[in-house]
CSV table of C-alpha atoms in Angstrom, one decimal:
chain,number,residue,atom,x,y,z
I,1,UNK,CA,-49.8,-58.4,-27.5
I,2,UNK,CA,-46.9,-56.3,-29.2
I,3,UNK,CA,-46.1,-53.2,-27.6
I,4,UNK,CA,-47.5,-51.3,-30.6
I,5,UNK,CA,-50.4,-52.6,-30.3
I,6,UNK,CA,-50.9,-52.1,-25.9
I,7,UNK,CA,-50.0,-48.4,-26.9
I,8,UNK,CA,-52.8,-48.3,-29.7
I,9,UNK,CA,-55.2,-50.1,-27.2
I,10,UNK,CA,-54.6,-47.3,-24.8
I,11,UNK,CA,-53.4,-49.8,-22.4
I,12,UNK,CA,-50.1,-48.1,-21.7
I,13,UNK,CA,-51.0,-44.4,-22.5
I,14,UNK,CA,-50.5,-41.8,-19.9
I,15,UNK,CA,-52.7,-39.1,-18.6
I,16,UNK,CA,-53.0,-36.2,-21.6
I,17,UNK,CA,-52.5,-33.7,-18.6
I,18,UNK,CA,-49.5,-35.8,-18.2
I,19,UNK,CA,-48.3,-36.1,-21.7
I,20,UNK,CA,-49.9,-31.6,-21.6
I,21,UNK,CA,-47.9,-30.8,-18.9
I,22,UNK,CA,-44.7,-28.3,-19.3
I,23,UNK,CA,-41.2,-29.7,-19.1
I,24,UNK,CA,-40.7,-27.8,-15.7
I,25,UNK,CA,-43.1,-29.9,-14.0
I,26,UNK,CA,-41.1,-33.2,-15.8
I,27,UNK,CA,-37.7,-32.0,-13.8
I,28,UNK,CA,-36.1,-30.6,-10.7
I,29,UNK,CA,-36.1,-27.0,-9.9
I,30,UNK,CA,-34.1,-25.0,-7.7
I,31,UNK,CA,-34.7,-21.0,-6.9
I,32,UNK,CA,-32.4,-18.5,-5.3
I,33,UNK,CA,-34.0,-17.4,-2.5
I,34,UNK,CA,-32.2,-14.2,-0.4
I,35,UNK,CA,-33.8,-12.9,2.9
I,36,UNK,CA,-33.4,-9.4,4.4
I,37,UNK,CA,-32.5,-11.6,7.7
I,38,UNK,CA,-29.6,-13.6,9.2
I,39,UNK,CA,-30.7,-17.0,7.9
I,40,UNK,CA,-30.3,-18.1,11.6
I,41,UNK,CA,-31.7,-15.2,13.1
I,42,UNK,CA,-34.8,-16.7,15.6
I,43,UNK,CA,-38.5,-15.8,14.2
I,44,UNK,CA,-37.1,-13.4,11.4
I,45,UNK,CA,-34.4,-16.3,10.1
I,46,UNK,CA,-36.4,-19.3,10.9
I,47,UNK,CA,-39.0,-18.0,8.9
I,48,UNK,CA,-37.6,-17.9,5.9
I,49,UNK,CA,-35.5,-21.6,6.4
I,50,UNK,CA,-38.9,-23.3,7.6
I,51,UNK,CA,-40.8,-21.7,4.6
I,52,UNK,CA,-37.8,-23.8,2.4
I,53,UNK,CA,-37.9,-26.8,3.9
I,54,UNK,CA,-41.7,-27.1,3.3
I,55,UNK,CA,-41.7,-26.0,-0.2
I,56,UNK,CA,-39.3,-29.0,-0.8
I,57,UNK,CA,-41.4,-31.5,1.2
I,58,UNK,CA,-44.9,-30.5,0.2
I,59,UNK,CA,-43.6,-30.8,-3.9
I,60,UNK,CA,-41.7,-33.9,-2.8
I,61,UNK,CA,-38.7,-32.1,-3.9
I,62,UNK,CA,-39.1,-31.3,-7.5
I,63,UNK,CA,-39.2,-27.0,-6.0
I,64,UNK,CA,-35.9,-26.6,-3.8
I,65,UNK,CA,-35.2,-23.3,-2.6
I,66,UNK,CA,-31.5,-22.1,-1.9
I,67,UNK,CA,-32.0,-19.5,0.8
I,68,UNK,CA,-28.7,-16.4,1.1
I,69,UNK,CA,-28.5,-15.3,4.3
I,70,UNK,CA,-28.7,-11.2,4.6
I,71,UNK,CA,-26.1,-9.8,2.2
I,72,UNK,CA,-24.6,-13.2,0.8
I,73,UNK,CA,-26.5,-12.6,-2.5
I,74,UNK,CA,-28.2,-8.8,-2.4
I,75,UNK,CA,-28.2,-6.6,0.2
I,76,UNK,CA,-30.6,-6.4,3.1
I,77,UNK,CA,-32.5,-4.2,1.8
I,78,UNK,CA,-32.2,-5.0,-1.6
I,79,UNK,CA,-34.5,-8.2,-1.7
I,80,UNK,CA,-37.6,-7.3,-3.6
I,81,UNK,CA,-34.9,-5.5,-6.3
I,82,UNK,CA,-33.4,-8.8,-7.0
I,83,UNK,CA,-36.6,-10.7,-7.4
I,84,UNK,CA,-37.6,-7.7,-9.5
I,85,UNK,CA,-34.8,-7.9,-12.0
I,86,UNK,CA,-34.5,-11.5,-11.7
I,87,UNK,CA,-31.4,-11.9,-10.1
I,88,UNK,CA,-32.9,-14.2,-7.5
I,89,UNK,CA,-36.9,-16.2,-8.1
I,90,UNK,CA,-38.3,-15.1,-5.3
I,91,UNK,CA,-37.0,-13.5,-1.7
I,92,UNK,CA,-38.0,-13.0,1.6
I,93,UNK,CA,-38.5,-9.5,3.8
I,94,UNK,CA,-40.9,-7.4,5.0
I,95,UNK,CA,-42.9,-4.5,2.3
I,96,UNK,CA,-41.5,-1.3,4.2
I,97,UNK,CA,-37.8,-2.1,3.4
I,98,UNK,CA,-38.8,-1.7,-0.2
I,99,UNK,CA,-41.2,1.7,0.8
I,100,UNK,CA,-38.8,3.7,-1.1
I,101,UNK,CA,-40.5,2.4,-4.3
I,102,UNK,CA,-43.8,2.8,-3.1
I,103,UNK,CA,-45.0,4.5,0.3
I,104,UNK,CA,-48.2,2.9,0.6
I,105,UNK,CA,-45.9,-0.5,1.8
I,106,UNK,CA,-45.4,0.1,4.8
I,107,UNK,CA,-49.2,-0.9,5.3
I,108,UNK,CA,-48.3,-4.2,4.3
I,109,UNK,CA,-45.7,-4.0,7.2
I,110,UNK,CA,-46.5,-2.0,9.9
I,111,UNK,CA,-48.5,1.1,10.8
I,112,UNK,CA,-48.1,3.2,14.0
I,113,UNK,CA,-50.8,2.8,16.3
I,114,UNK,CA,-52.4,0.3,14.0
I,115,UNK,CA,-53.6,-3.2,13.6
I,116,UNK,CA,-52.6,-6.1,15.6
I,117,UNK,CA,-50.8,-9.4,13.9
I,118,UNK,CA,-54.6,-11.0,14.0
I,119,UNK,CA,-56.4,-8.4,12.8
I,120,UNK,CA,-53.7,-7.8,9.9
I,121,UNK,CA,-54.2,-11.2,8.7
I,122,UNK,CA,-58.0,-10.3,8.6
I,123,UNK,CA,-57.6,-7.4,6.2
I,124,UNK,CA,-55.4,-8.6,4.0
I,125,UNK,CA,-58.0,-12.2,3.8
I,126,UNK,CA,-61.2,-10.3,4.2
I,127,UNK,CA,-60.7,-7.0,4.3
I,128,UNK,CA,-59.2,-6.5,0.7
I,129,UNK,CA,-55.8,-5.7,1.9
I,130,UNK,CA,-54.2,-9.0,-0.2
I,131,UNK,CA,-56.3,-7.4,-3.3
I,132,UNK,CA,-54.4,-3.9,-2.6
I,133,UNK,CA,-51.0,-5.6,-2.1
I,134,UNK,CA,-51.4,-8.0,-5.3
I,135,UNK,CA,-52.3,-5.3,-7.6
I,136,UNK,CA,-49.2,-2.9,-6.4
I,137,UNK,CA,-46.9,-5.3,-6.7
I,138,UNK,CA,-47.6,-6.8,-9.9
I,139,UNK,CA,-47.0,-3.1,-11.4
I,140,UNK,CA,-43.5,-4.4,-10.2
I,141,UNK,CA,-43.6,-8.1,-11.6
I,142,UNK,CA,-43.7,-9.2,-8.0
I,143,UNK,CA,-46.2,-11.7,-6.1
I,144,UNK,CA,-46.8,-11.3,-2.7
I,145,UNK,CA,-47.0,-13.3,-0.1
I,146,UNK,CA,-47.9,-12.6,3.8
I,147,UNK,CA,-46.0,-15.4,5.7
I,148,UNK,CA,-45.7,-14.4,9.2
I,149,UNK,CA,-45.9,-11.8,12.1
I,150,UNK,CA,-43.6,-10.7,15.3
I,151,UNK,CA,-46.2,-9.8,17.0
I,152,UNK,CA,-46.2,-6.4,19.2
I,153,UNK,CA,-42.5,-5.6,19.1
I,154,UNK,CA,-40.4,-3.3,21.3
I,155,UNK,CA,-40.3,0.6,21.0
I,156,UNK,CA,-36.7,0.5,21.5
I,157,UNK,CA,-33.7,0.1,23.6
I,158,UNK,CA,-32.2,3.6,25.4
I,159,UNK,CA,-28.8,3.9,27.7
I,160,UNK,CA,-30.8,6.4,30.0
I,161,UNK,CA,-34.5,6.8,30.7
I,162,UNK,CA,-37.1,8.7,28.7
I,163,UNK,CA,-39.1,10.5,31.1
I,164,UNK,CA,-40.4,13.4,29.0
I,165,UNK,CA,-40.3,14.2,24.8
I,166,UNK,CA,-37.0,16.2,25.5
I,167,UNK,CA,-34.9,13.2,26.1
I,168,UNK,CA,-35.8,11.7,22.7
I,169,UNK,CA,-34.3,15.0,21.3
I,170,UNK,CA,-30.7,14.6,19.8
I,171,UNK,CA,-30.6,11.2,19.9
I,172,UNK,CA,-29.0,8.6,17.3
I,173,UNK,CA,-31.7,6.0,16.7
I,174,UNK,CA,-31.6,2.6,15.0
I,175,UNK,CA,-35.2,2.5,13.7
I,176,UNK,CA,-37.6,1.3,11.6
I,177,UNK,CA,-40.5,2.3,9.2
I,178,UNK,CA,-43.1,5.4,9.7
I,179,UNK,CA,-41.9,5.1,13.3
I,180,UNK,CA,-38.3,6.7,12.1
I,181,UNK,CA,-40.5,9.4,10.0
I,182,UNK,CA,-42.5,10.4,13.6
I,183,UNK,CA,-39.6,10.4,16.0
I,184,UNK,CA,-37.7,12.6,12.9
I,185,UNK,CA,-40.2,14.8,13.8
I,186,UNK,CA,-39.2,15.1,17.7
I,187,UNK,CA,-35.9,15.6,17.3
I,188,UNK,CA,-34.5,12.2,17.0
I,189,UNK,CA,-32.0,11.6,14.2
I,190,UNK,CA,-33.7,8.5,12.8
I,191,UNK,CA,-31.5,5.6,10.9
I,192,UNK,CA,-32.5,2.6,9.4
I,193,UNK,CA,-29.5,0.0,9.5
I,194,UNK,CA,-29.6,-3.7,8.3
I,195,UNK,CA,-30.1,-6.0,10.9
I,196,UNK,CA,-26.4,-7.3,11.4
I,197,UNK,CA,-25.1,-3.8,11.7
I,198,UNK,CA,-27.1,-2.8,14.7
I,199,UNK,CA,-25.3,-4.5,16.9
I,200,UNK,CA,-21.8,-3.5,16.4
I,201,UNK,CA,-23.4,0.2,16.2
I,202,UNK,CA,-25.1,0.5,19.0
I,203,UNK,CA,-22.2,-1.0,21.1
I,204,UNK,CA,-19.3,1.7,19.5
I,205,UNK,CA,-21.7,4.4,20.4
I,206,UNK,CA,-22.6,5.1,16.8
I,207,UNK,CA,-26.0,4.9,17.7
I,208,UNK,CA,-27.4,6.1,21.2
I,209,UNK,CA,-30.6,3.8,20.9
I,210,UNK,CA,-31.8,1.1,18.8
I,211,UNK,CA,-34.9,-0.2,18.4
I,212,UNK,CA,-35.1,-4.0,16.8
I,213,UNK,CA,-37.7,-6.4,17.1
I,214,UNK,CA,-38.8,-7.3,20.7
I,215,UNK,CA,-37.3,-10.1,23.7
I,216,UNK,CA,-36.6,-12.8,21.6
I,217,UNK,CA,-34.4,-11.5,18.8
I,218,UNK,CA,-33.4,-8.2,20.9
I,219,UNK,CA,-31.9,-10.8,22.9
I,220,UNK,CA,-30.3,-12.4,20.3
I,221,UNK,CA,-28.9,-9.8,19.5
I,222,UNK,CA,-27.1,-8.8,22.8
I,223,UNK,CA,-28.5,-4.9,22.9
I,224,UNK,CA,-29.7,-6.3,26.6
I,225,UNK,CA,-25.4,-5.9,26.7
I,226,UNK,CA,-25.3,-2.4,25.9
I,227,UNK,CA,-28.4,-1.1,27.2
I,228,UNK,CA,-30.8,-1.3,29.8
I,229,UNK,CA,-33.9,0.5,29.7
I,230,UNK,CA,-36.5,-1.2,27.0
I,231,UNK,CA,-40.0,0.3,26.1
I,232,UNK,CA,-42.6,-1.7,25.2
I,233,UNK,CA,-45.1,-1.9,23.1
I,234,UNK,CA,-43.7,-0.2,20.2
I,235,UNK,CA,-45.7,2.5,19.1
I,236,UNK,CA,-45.1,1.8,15.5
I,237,UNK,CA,-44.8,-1.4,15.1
I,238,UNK,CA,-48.2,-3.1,17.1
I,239,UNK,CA,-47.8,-5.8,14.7
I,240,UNK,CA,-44.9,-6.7,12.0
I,241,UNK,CA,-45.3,-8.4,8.8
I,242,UNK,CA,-42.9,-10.4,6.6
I,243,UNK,CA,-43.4,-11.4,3.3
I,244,UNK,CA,-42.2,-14.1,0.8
I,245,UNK,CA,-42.2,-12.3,-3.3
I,246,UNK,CA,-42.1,-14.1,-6.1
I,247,UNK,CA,-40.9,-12.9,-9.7
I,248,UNK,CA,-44.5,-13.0,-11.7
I,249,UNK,CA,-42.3,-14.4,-14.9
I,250,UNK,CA,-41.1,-17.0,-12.9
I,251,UNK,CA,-44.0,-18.0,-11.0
I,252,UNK,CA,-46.2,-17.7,-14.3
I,253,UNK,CA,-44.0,-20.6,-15.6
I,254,UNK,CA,-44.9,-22.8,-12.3
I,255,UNK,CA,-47.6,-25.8,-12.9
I,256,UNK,CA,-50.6,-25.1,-10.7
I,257,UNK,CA,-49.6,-27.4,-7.8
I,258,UNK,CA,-46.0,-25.5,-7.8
I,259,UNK,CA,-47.8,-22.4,-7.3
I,260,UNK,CA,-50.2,-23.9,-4.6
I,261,UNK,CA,-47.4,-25.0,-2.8
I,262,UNK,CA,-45.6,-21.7,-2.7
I,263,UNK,CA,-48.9,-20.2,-1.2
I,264,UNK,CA,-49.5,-23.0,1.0
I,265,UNK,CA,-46.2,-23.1,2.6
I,266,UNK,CA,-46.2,-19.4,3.2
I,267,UNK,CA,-49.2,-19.6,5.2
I,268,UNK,CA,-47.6,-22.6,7.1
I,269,UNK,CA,-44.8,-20.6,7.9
I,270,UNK,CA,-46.8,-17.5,8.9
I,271,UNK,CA,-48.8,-20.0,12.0
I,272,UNK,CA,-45.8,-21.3,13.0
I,273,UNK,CA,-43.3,-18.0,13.0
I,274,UNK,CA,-46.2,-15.6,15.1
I,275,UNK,CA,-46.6,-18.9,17.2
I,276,UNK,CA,-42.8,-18.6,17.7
I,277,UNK,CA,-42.7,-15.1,18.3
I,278,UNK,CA,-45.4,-15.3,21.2
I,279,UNK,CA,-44.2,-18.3,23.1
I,280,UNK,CA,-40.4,-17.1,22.9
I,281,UNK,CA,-41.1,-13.5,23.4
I,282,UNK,CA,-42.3,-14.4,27.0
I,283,UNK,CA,-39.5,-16.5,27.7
I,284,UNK,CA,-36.9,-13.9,26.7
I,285,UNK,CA,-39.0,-11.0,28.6
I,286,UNK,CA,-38.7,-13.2,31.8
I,287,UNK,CA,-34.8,-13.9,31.2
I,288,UNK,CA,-34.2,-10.2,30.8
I,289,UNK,CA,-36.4,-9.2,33.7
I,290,UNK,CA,-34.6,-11.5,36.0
I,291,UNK,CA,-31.2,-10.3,34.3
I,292,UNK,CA,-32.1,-6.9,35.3
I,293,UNK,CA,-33.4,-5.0,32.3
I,294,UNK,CA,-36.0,-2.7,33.6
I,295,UNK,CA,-39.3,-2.2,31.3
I,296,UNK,CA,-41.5,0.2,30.9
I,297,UNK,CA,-43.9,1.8,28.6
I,298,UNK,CA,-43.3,5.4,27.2
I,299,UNK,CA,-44.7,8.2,29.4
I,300,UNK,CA,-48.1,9.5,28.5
I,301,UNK,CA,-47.0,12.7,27.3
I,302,UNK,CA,-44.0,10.9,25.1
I,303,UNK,CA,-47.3,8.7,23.2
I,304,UNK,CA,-49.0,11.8,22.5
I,305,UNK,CA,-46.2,13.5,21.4
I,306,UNK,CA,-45.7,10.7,18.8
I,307,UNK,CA,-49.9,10.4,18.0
I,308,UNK,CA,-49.5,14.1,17.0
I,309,UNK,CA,-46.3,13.3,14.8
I,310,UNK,CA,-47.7,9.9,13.2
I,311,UNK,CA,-50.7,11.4,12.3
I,312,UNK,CA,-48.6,14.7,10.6
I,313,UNK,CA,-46.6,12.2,8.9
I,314,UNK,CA,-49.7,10.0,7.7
I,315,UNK,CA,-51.2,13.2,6.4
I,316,UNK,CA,-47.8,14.3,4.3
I,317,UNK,CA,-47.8,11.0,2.8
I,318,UNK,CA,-51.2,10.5,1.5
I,319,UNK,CA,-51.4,14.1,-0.3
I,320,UNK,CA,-48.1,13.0,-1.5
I,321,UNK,CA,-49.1,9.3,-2.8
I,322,UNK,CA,-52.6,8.7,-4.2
I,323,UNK,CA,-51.8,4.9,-4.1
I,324,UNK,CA,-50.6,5.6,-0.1
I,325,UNK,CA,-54.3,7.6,0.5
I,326,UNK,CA,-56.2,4.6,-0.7
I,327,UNK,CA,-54.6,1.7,1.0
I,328,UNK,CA,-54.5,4.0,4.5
I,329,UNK,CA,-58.6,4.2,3.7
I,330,UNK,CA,-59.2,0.6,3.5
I,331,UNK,CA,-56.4,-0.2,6.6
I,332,UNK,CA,-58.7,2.4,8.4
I,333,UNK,CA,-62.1,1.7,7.8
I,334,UNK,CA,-60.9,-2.3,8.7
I,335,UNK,CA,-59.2,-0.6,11.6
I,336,UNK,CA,-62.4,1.3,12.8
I,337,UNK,CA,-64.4,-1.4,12.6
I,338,UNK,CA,-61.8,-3.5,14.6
I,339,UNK,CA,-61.2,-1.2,17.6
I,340,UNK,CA,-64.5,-1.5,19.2
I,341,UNK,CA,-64.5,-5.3,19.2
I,342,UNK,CA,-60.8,-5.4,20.4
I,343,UNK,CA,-61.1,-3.1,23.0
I,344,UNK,CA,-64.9,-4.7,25.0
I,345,UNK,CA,-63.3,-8.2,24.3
I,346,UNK,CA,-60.0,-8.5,24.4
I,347,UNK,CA,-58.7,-5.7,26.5
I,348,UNK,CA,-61.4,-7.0,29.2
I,349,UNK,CA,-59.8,-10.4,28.4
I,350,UNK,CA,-56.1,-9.1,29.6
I,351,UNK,CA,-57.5,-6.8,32.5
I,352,UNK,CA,-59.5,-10.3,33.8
I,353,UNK,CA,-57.0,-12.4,33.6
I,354,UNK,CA,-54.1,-10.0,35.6
C-alpha cells in the first residue's frame, strides 16, 4: 500500500487534537521567571528554584523556566510589575510587596494576629479566599498562585531588650507589611528594605532592629552576628505567604496540560517549602539557642499595645479601600470560625505535649 493511500485509510493519521493543537504545544518554551528572593536564599530561594525544576520535569521539558535572582532582572519589589507589563511571564514573591497597588494584598500575605499557614491554605481552597485573589488580580492581567508558607516567623531582632512600649519608640526598623503600619504607630520609624540590603544595614547601624523571616533564614542571614535578643512569634506575620503570578496573556496562550502543570507544581512547591520551613526552623532555633541568642516573646503590655494599633490600622484601611473591607470580612468570618477549633485542639495539643 502506497503512502497515499495508508494516509487515506486513516492508517497513519494523527489524533485531530494533535493535528488542533496550537504551535506552542508543538515546540519548546522558555519563561523569564524573577523572584523578590536571593535565588539561593533557604525556604524563600528554594521555593522559587524547586517550583522550576518541576515545571520542567512534569511537561518533560517543553515549559523551562529561567529564574533571576532578586534584582538581576527587576527589582525586589518590582516582580508582579514585570509580569504585569510583560517584561518577564510570570514571577515569584509574596502579594504585600505589591500592596501599594492594592491594600487588600496583604491578606494574601500576611495579617497581624491572623491565620496560621494551615488555616490560610483553607481559606483561600475553601473559604473563597483564591476566588478573592483571582478576581483582583486579573483586574491587573495577573494569575495567582499560592505556593508556599514560612510558617510563624520572628517579630524581630533588637540590640537591647524590649521590656515595655517605650523602648520600641525611636527606633530604625527593618520591617514588613501591616506590621510596619502598627509599630509606625508606636513610635518606631518603620522601613521596608529588600532582602539583601538588610544585612549590610543592620550591621552599619543604619537600622537599630530588623525583623526578617524567622531561625532558618535569620540565620542565613547573619543578624544572630549583629544582634542578640530575638522575639518570637511575630505579631504580624503568624503565617507568610508566597506566591508564583503569571501574565493572563501569556498563560491564556498555554495548552491545558501547560497550565495544569503550572498549578500543579506550585502546589508541590508550597508542601515541600512550609515542610522546609518547619523542620529547619527548629534546627536553626536550637543552633542559636546553644550560640547564645536569648528568646523571648514581647511583653504583655508591648502585644496589647500593638492589638490596639493593628486594629486602628485595619480600620483606616478598610474605610479607605472598599476592595480591602471585603477581603478583611471573608479573612474574618474564616478566622472566627477557626479560632475556637484551634485554640480546644491544637493549643491543648502544644500544652500536652510540653
Amino acid at each position: 500500500m502506497k503512502r497515499r493511500d495508508l494516509l487515506k485509510s486513516g492508517a497513519l493519521a494523527l489524533p485531530a487534537t494533535a493535528l488542533a493543537a496550537p504551535a506552542i504545544a508543538q515546540g519548546k518554551i522558555t519563561w523569564k521567571m524573577p523572584t523578590s528572593f536571593p535565588a539561593r536564599a533557604p525556604g524563600v530561594g528554594t521555593n522559587a528554584t524547586t517550583f522550576a525544576e518541576r515545571v520542567a520535569a512534569m511537561s518533560d521539558g517543553q515549559l523551562t523556566l529561567k529564574v533571576f535572582s532578586s534584582g538581576e532582572l527587576v527589582p525586589p519589589f518590582g516582580v508582579e510589575d514585570a509580569v504585569e507589563q510583560g517584561t518577564a511571564e510570570i514571577g515569584h514573591s509574596t502579594p504585600y510587596y505589591a500592596a501599594s497597588k492594592n491594600s487588600a494584598l496583604h491578606f494574601f500575605s500576611a495579617v497581624p494576629f491572623g491565620m496560621t499557614a494551615v488555616e490560610t491554605t483553607a481559606w483561600l481552597r475553601y473559604g473563597g479566599g483564591q476566588d478573592l485573589w483571582n478576581r483582583i488580580y486579573a483586574e491587573r492581567g495577573l494569575v495567582p498562585f499560592y505556593s508556599g508558607n514560612s510558617g510563624a516567623q520572628a517579630a524581630g531582632w533588637f540590640k537591647n531588650p524590649i521590656t515595655t512600649v517605650n523602648d520600641l519608640a525611636g527606633l530604625n526598623m527593618r520591617i514588613a507589611g501591616l506590621g510596619g503600619e502598627a509599630m509606625r504607630k508606636l513610635g518606631v520609624n518603620a522601613i521596608l528594605l529588600p532582602p539583601p540590603e538588610i544585612f549590610p544595614a543592620f550591621q552599619s547601624g543604619a537600622i537599630d532592629a530588623a525583623e526578617w523571616v524567622g531561625p532558618l533564614l535569620d540565620q542565613a542571614f547573619g543578624l544572630q552576628k549583629v544582634a542578640n535578643y530575638c522575639y518570637m512569634p511575630a505579631f504580624h506575620e503568624p503565617s507568610a505567604a508566597l506566591e508564583v503570578v503569571v501574565n493572563k496573556e501569556a498563560y491564556d496562550s498555554l495548552p491545558a496540560h501547560l497550565q495544569a502543570v503550572i498549578a500543579n507544581a506550585a502546589e508541590a512547591a508550597s508542601v515541600e517549602t512550609t515542610a522546609q520551613f518547619e523542620y529547619f526552623n527548629a534546627v536553626a532555633y536550637k543552633q542559636l539557642k546553644e550560640q547564645g541568642v536569648q528568646f523571648d516573646a514581647f511583653p504583655v503590655d508591648v502585644i496589647a499595645a500593638l492589638k490596639t494599633a493593628v486594629a486602628e490600622v485595619m480600620q483606616d484601611l478598610a474605610t479607605e479601600n472598599p476592595v480591602f473591607a471585603e477581603v478583611q470580612e471573608s479573612y474574618n468570618a474564616y478566622l472566627a470560625l477557626a479560632r475556637p477549633y484551634g485554640t480546644m485542639v491544637k493549643g491543648a495539643v502544644f500544652s500536652q505535649r510540653a
